[in-house]
Coordinates of C-alpha atoms and ligand atoms in Angstrom, one line a residue:
X1 CA -17.7 -16.3 3.0
X2 CA -13.9 -16.4 2.8
X3 CA -11.8 -14.2 5.0
X4 CA -9.5 -12.1 2.7
X5 CA -7.7 -10.8 5.7
X6 CA -7.2 -12.4 9.0
X7 CA -5.7 -10.6 12.0
X8 CA -4.8 -12.8 14.9
X9 CA -3.6 -11.6 18.3
X10 CA -1.9 -8.6 16.9
X11 CA 0.4 -6.6 19.3
X12 CA 2.4 -3.4 19.0
X13 CA 4.0 -1.2 21.6
X14 CA 5.9 2.0 21.4
X15 CA 8.2 2.3 24.4
X16 CA 5.9 1.9 27.4
X17 CA 2.7 2.6 25.3
X18 CA 0.8 -0.5 24.2
X19 CA -1.0 0.7 21.0
X20 CA -2.4 -2.7 19.8
X21 CA -3.0 -5.3 22.5
X22 CA -4.0 -8.7 21.1
X23 CA -6.5 -7.5 18.4
X24 CA -8.1 -10.3 16.3
X25 CA -10.6 -10.0 13.5
X26 CA -11.4 -11.0 9.9
X27 CA -12.2 -9.0 6.8
X28 CA -14.5 -11.0 4.5
X29 CA -14.0 -10.7 0.8
X30 CA -16.4 -8.4 -1.0
X31 CA -17.5 -6.5 2.1
X32 CA -17.0 -3.0 3.5
X33 CA -15.7 -3.4 7.0
X34 CA -15.6 -0.3 9.2
X35 CA -13.0 0.1 11.9
X36 CA -14.0 2.5 14.6
X37 CA -13.1 3.4 18.2
X38 CA -12.3 6.3 20.4
X39 CA -9.1 8.4 20.0
X40 CA -6.0 6.3 20.9
X41 CA -7.9 3.0 20.5
X42 CA -5.1 1.7 18.1
X43 CA -6.9 2.0 14.7
X44 CA -4.1 3.8 12.8
X45 CA -1.4 1.5 14.3
X46 CA -3.5 -1.5 13.2
X47 CA -3.6 0.0 9.7
X48 CA 0.1 0.6 9.7
X49 CA 0.7 -3.0 10.8
X50 CA -1.7 -4.5 8.2
X51 CA -0.2 -2.5 5.3
X52 CA 3.4 -3.4 6.4
X53 CA 4.6 0.0 7.5
X54 CA 5.1 -1.3 11.1
X55 CA 6.4 -4.7 12.1
X56 CA 4.2 -6.4 14.7
X57 CA 5.7 -7.3 18.1
X58 CA 3.4 -10.3 18.1
X59 CA 0.5 -12.0 16.3
X60 CA 0.0 -12.9 12.6
X61 CA -1.7 -11.0 9.7
X62 CA -2.7 -13.3 6.9
X63 CA -3.8 -12.1 3.4
X64 CA -5.5 -14.8 1.3
X65 CA -4.2 -17.3 3.9
X66 CA -0.5 -16.3 3.6
X67 CA 1.4 -14.5 6.4
X68 CA 2.0 -11.0 5.2
X69 CA 5.6 -11.1 6.6
X70 CA 6.2 -13.9 4.1
X71 CA 4.7 -11.9 1.2
X72 CA 6.9 -8.9 2.0
X73 CA 10.2 -10.9 1.8
X74 CA 12.4 -10.1 -1.2
X75 CA 11.7 -12.5 -4.1
X76 CA 14.1 -15.2 -5.1
X77 CA 14.8 -13.3 -8.3
X78 CA 16.0 -10.3 -6.2
X79 CA 18.1 -12.6 -4.0
X80 CA 19.7 -14.2 -7.1
X81 CA 20.8 -10.7 -8.2
X82 CA 22.5 -10.1 -4.8
X83 CA 24.3 -13.5 -4.8
X84 CA 25.3 -13.2 -8.4
X85 CA 27.0 -9.8 -7.7
X86 CA 28.7 -11.2 -4.6
X87 CA 30.0 -14.3 -6.6
X88 CA 31.3 -12.0 -9.4
X89 CA 33.2 -9.9 -6.9
X90 CA 34.8 -12.7 -4.9
X91 CA 35.7 -14.5 -8.2
X92 CA 37.4 -11.4 -9.5
X93 CA 39.3 -10.8 -6.3
X94 CA 40.4 -14.5 -6.1
X95 CA 41.6 -14.3 -9.8
X96 CA 43.5 -11.1 -9.3
X97 CA 45.1 -12.5 -6.1
X98 CA 46.2 -15.6 -8.1
X99 CA 47.6 -13.4 -10.9
X100 CA 49.4 -11.2 -8.4
X101 CA 51.3 -14.1 -6.8
X102 CA 53.0 -14.9 -10.1
X103 CA 50.6 -17.4 -11.6
X104 CA 50.3 -15.2 -14.7
X105 CA 52.0 -12.2 -16.4
X106 CA 51.9 -8.7 -14.8
X107 CA 49.4 -7.7 -17.6
X108 CA 47.0 -10.4 -16.6
X109 CA 47.4 -9.3 -13.0
X110 CA 46.5 -5.7 -14.0
X111 CA 43.5 -6.8 -16.1
X112 CA 42.1 -9.1 -13.3
X113 CA 42.7 -6.3 -10.7
X114 CA 40.5 -4.0 -12.9
X115 CA 38.0 -6.8 -13.2
X116 CA 37.9 -7.2 -9.4
X117 CA 37.5 -3.4 -9.1
X118 CA 34.5 -3.4 -11.4
X119 CA 33.1 -6.5 -9.6
X120 CA 33.5 -4.7 -6.2
X121 CA 31.7 -1.6 -7.6
X122 CA 28.8 -3.8 -8.9
X123 CA 28.7 -5.5 -5.5
X124 CA 28.5 -2.2 -3.7
X125 CA 25.7 -1.1 -6.0
X126 CA 23.8 -4.4 -5.4
X127 CA 24.4 -4.1 -1.6
X128 CA 22.6 -0.8 -1.8
X129 CA 19.8 -2.3 -3.8
X130 CA 19.6 -5.1 -1.3
X131 CA 19.4 -2.7 1.6
X132 CA 16.7 -0.7 -0.3
X133 CA 14.7 -3.8 -1.1
X134 CA 14.7 -4.8 2.5
X135 CA 13.8 -1.3 3.7
X136 CA 10.6 -0.7 5.6
X137 CA 9.3 1.5 2.8
X138 CA 9.9 -1.0 0.1
X139 CA 8.3 -4.0 1.8
X140 CA 4.7 -2.6 1.7
X141 CA 5.0 -2.3 -2.1
X142 CA 5.2 -6.1 -2.3
X143 CA 1.9 -6.3 -0.5
X144 CA 0.5 -3.7 -2.9
X145 CA 1.6 -5.8 -5.8
X146 CA -0.4 -8.7 -4.3
X147 CA -3.5 -6.5 -4.1
X148 CA -3.5 -5.1 -0.6
X149 CA -3.2 -1.3 -0.9
X150 CA -3.5 1.4 1.6
X151 CA -4.2 5.0 0.4
X152 CA -0.8 6.4 1.3
X153 CA 1.0 3.3 0.3
X154 CA 1.7 4.9 -3.0
X155 CA 3.5 8.3 -3.3
X156 CA 1.1 11.0 -2.2
X157 CA -0.2 13.0 -5.1
X158 CA 2.4 15.2 -6.7
X159 CA 1.4 18.8 -6.6
X160 CA 3.2 19.9 -9.7
X161 CA 1.7 17.2 -11.9
X162 CA -1.7 17.0 -13.4
X163 CA -4.4 14.7 -12.2
X164 CA -4.0 12.6 -15.3
X165 CA -0.3 12.2 -14.7
X166 CA -0.8 11.4 -11.1
X167 CA -3.0 8.4 -11.9
X168 CA -0.8 7.2 -14.7
X169 CA 2.2 7.3 -12.4
X170 CA 0.5 5.2 -9.8
X171 CA 0.0 2.5 -12.4
X172 CA 3.6 2.8 -13.6
X173 CA 5.0 2.5 -10.0
X174 CA 3.1 -0.7 -9.6
X175 CA 4.2 -2.2 -12.9
X176 CA 7.8 -1.4 -11.9
X177 CA 8.5 0.5 -15.1
X178 CA 12.2 1.0 -15.6
X179 CA 14.6 2.7 -17.8
X180 CA 15.7 -0.5 -19.6
X181 CA 12.1 -0.9 -20.8
X182 CA 12.1 2.6 -22.1
X183 CA 15.4 2.0 -24.0
X184 CA 14.8 -1.5 -25.4
X185 CA 11.1 -1.6 -26.0
X186 CA 10.3 1.9 -27.3
X187 CA 7.5 0.8 -29.7
X188 CA 5.8 -1.3 -27.1
X189 CA 6.2 1.3 -24.5
X190 CA 4.5 4.0 -26.7
X191 CA 1.5 1.7 -27.3
X192 CA 1.3 0.9 -23.5
X193 CA 1.5 4.7 -22.8
X194 CA -1.6 5.3 -25.0
X195 CA -3.5 2.4 -23.6
X196 CA -2.7 3.6 -20.1
X197 CA -3.9 7.1 -21.0
X198 CA -7.2 5.7 -22.2
X199 CA -7.5 3.5 -19.0
X200 CA -6.8 6.6 -16.9
X201 CA -9.5 8.7 -18.6
X202 CA -12.0 5.9 -18.0
X203 CA -11.0 5.9 -14.3
X204 CA -11.4 9.7 -14.1
X205 CA -14.8 9.4 -15.8
X206 CA -15.8 6.7 -13.2
X207 CA -14.8 9.1 -10.4
X208 CA -16.5 12.0 -12.2
X209 CA -13.3 14.0 -12.2
X210 CA -12.5 13.8 -15.9
X211 CA -13.0 17.5 -16.2
X212 CA -9.9 17.9 -13.8
X213 CA -7.6 15.7 -16.0
X214 CA -5.3 18.5 -16.9
X215 CA -5.5 20.4 -13.6
X216 CA -2.4 20.5 -11.4
X217 CA -3.0 18.4 -8.3
X218 CA -1.8 21.2 -6.1
X219 CA -4.8 23.3 -7.2
X220 CA -7.4 20.8 -6.1
X221 CA -9.8 21.0 -3.1
X222 CA -9.4 18.5 -0.2
X223 CA -12.3 16.5 -1.4
X224 CA -11.1 16.4 -5.0
X225 CA -7.7 15.2 -3.7
X226 CA -9.4 12.3 -1.9
X227 CA -11.0 11.3 -5.2
X228 CA -7.6 11.5 -6.9
X229 CA -6.2 9.4 -4.1
X230 CA -8.9 6.8 -4.6
X231 CA -8.2 6.9 -8.3
X232 CA -4.5 6.3 -7.7
X233 CA -5.3 3.3 -5.5
X234 CA -7.7 1.8 -8.1
X235 CA -5.1 2.2 -10.8
X236 CA -3.0 -0.4 -8.8
X237 CA -5.7 -3.0 -9.3
X238 CA -6.2 -3.8 -5.7
X239 CA -8.4 -6.4 -4.1
X240 CA -8.4 -5.1 -0.5
X241 CA -8.4 -1.3 -0.1
X242 CA -7.5 0.3 3.3
X243 CA -9.0 3.7 3.5
X244 CA -7.9 6.0 6.3
X245 CA -10.6 8.7 7.0
X246 CA -11.7 9.0 3.4
X247 CA -14.2 11.8 4.1
X248 CA -12.3 13.9 6.6
X249 CA -12.3 17.5 5.4
X250 CA -14.5 16.6 2.4
X251 CA -17.6 18.7 1.7
X252 CA -21.1 17.0 1.8
X253 CA -21.5 16.8 -2.0
X254 CA -18.2 15.2 -2.6
X255 CA -18.7 12.9 0.5
X256 CA -21.9 11.6 -1.2
X257 CA -19.9 11.0 -4.4
X258 CA -17.2 9.1 -2.6
X259 CA -19.8 7.0 -0.7
X260 CA -21.5 6.2 -4.0
X261 CA -18.2 5.2 -5.7
X262 CA -17.2 3.0 -2.7
X263 CA -20.6 1.2 -3.0
X264 CA -20.2 0.7 -6.8
X265 CA -16.7 -0.7 -6.2
X266 CA -18.0 -3.0 -3.5
X267 CA -20.7 -4.3 -5.9
X268 CA -17.9 -5.0 -8.4
X269 CA -16.2 -7.3 -5.8
X270 CA -13.7 -4.9 -4.2
X271 CA -13.1 -5.3 -0.4
X272 CA -12.7 -2.3 1.9
X273 CA -11.4 -1.8 5.4
X274 CA -12.2 1.8 6.4
X275 CA -11.2 3.9 9.5
X276 CA -13.5 6.8 9.7
X277 CA -14.6 9.1 12.5
X278 CA -17.8 10.2 10.7
X279 CA -20.3 7.7 12.3
X280 CA -23.1 8.5 9.8
X281 CA -20.8 7.6 6.9
X282 CA -19.4 4.5 8.5
X283 CA -22.8 3.2 9.5
X284 CA -24.2 4.0 6.1
X285 CA -21.4 2.2 4.2
X286 CA -20.3 -0.8 6.3
X287 CA -21.6 -4.3 6.1
X288 CA -19.9 -5.0 9.4
X289 CA -18.3 -2.7 12.0
X290 CA -15.3 -3.6 14.2
X291 CA -15.1 -1.5 17.4
X292 CA -11.6 -1.1 18.9
X293 CA -10.9 0.1 22.4
X294 CA -7.6 0.1 24.2
X295 CA -5.8 -1.8 21.5
X296 CA -8.2 -4.7 21.2
X297 CA -11.5 -5.6 19.5
X298 CA -14.3 -4.6 21.8
X299 CA -17.0 -6.0 19.5
X300 CA -18.0 -6.6 15.9
X301 CA -21.4 -6.5 14.4
X302 CA -23.8 -5.0 12.0
X303 CA -24.2 -1.2 12.1
X304 CA -27.4 -1.6 14.0
X305 CA -25.9 -4.0 16.6
X306 CA -22.9 -1.8 17.1
X307 CA -25.0 1.4 17.6
X308 CA -27.2 -0.2 20.3
X309 CA -24.4 -2.0 22.2
X310 CA -23.9 -0.8 25.7
X311 CA -20.1 -1.4 25.7
X312 CA -19.7 0.7 22.6
X313 CA -21.8 3.5 24.1
X314 CA -19.6 3.3 27.2
X315 CA -16.3 3.3 25.3
X316 CA -17.3 6.4 23.4
X317 CA -19.3 8.3 26.0
X318 CA -18.2 6.9 29.3
X319 CA -14.5 6.7 28.4
Ligands
LIG401 N1 4.7 6.2 16.7 C1 4.2 6.2 18.0 N2 5.0 6.4 19.1 C2 4.5 6.4 20.3 N3 3.2 6.2 20.6 C3 2.4 6.0 19.6 C4 2.8 6.0 18.2 N4 1.8 5.7 17.4 C5 0.7 5.6 18.2 N5 1.1 5.7 19.5 C6 0.2 5.6 20.7 O1 -0.5 4.4 20.6 C7 -1.9 4.6 20.9 C8 -2.8 4.2 19.8 O2 -2.6 5.2 18.8 P1 -3.4 5.1 17.4 O3 -2.9 6.3 16.6 O4 -3.1 3.8 16.7 O5 -4.9 5.2 17.8 P2 -6.2 5.7 16.9 O6 -7.3 4.8 17.3 O7 -5.8 5.7 15.5 O8 -6.4 7.2 17.4 P3 -7.1 8.4 16.6 O9 -8.5 8.0 16.4 O10 -6.9 9.5 17.5 O11 -6.3 8.6 15.3 C9 -2.0 6.0 21.4 O12 -1.8 6.0 22.8 C10 -0.9 6.7 20.7 O13 -0.4 7.8 21.5

């Protein structure tokens, strides 16, 4: 089997608290991997590091063999935009300077000065874009575009919007839909919109929440919201899905539905890494379970191996 995700000697501290202390593990493609451990073991921090919300202090996380820090770098296309804007501005300023010192008529000086002003404004806008695209909250989207998606990596469900709209929006966020498209490709956009609506209905049917398509997300129960959240993640066409406590606060009927859907998705080739406190659910779902304790991997094994391991029993009960 191939490791889809490889975590090597991962470290993260907050002030004097070491949250992750040299954790190493693999997540194999096409499996459900459970990540468990007592409170404070470092599971959530590990999730935040893998999904790009935190920067590690040490260690390497590789996704499909590439360092995720590399995947989260701005693309060369984005960098070209920054440098293009800077070039325009400095060119404009140089020209206006030359005109001012008598190399051209006063009118030319005025025109170039205006040009430089526009260039400077474009530059300021691009600098803001550059800042935003390097921002901590933009970087994880690059990972999501490569197929590594964490449940809250996308905007949390919008309460005033319907379930259908919530799923459609997740897909649009991923495809980077922009205003220019809406203006210049109106026919194509309308066709895409109807295809997307159809795709979204299929997803709602798969999750058995199609009857809620036109319900406002704010009116849903906790369990229904978890299904919508899973639907939003799936609309982003992920390969590796990080689920943070998927059944917390979910009633038993919906929990069974969620478990079934995760199994179906696994059979379709999706890979899951799941943090969950409900041991019955995690042991039921996982192919392999990683146990964390005090920021590091205590052990990894099949659900049976993990449940009968003395170290695990001590970590949970002996503390
Ligand atoms: N932002 C932060 N600032 C300071 N300390 C933090 C921060 N995040 C986590 N910690 C500390 O790091 C340690 C690991 O926390 P983490 O939330 O990763 O554990 P966990 O295994 O997810 O716990 P739980 O099961 O209770 O959610 C804890 O001691 C916690 O208090």
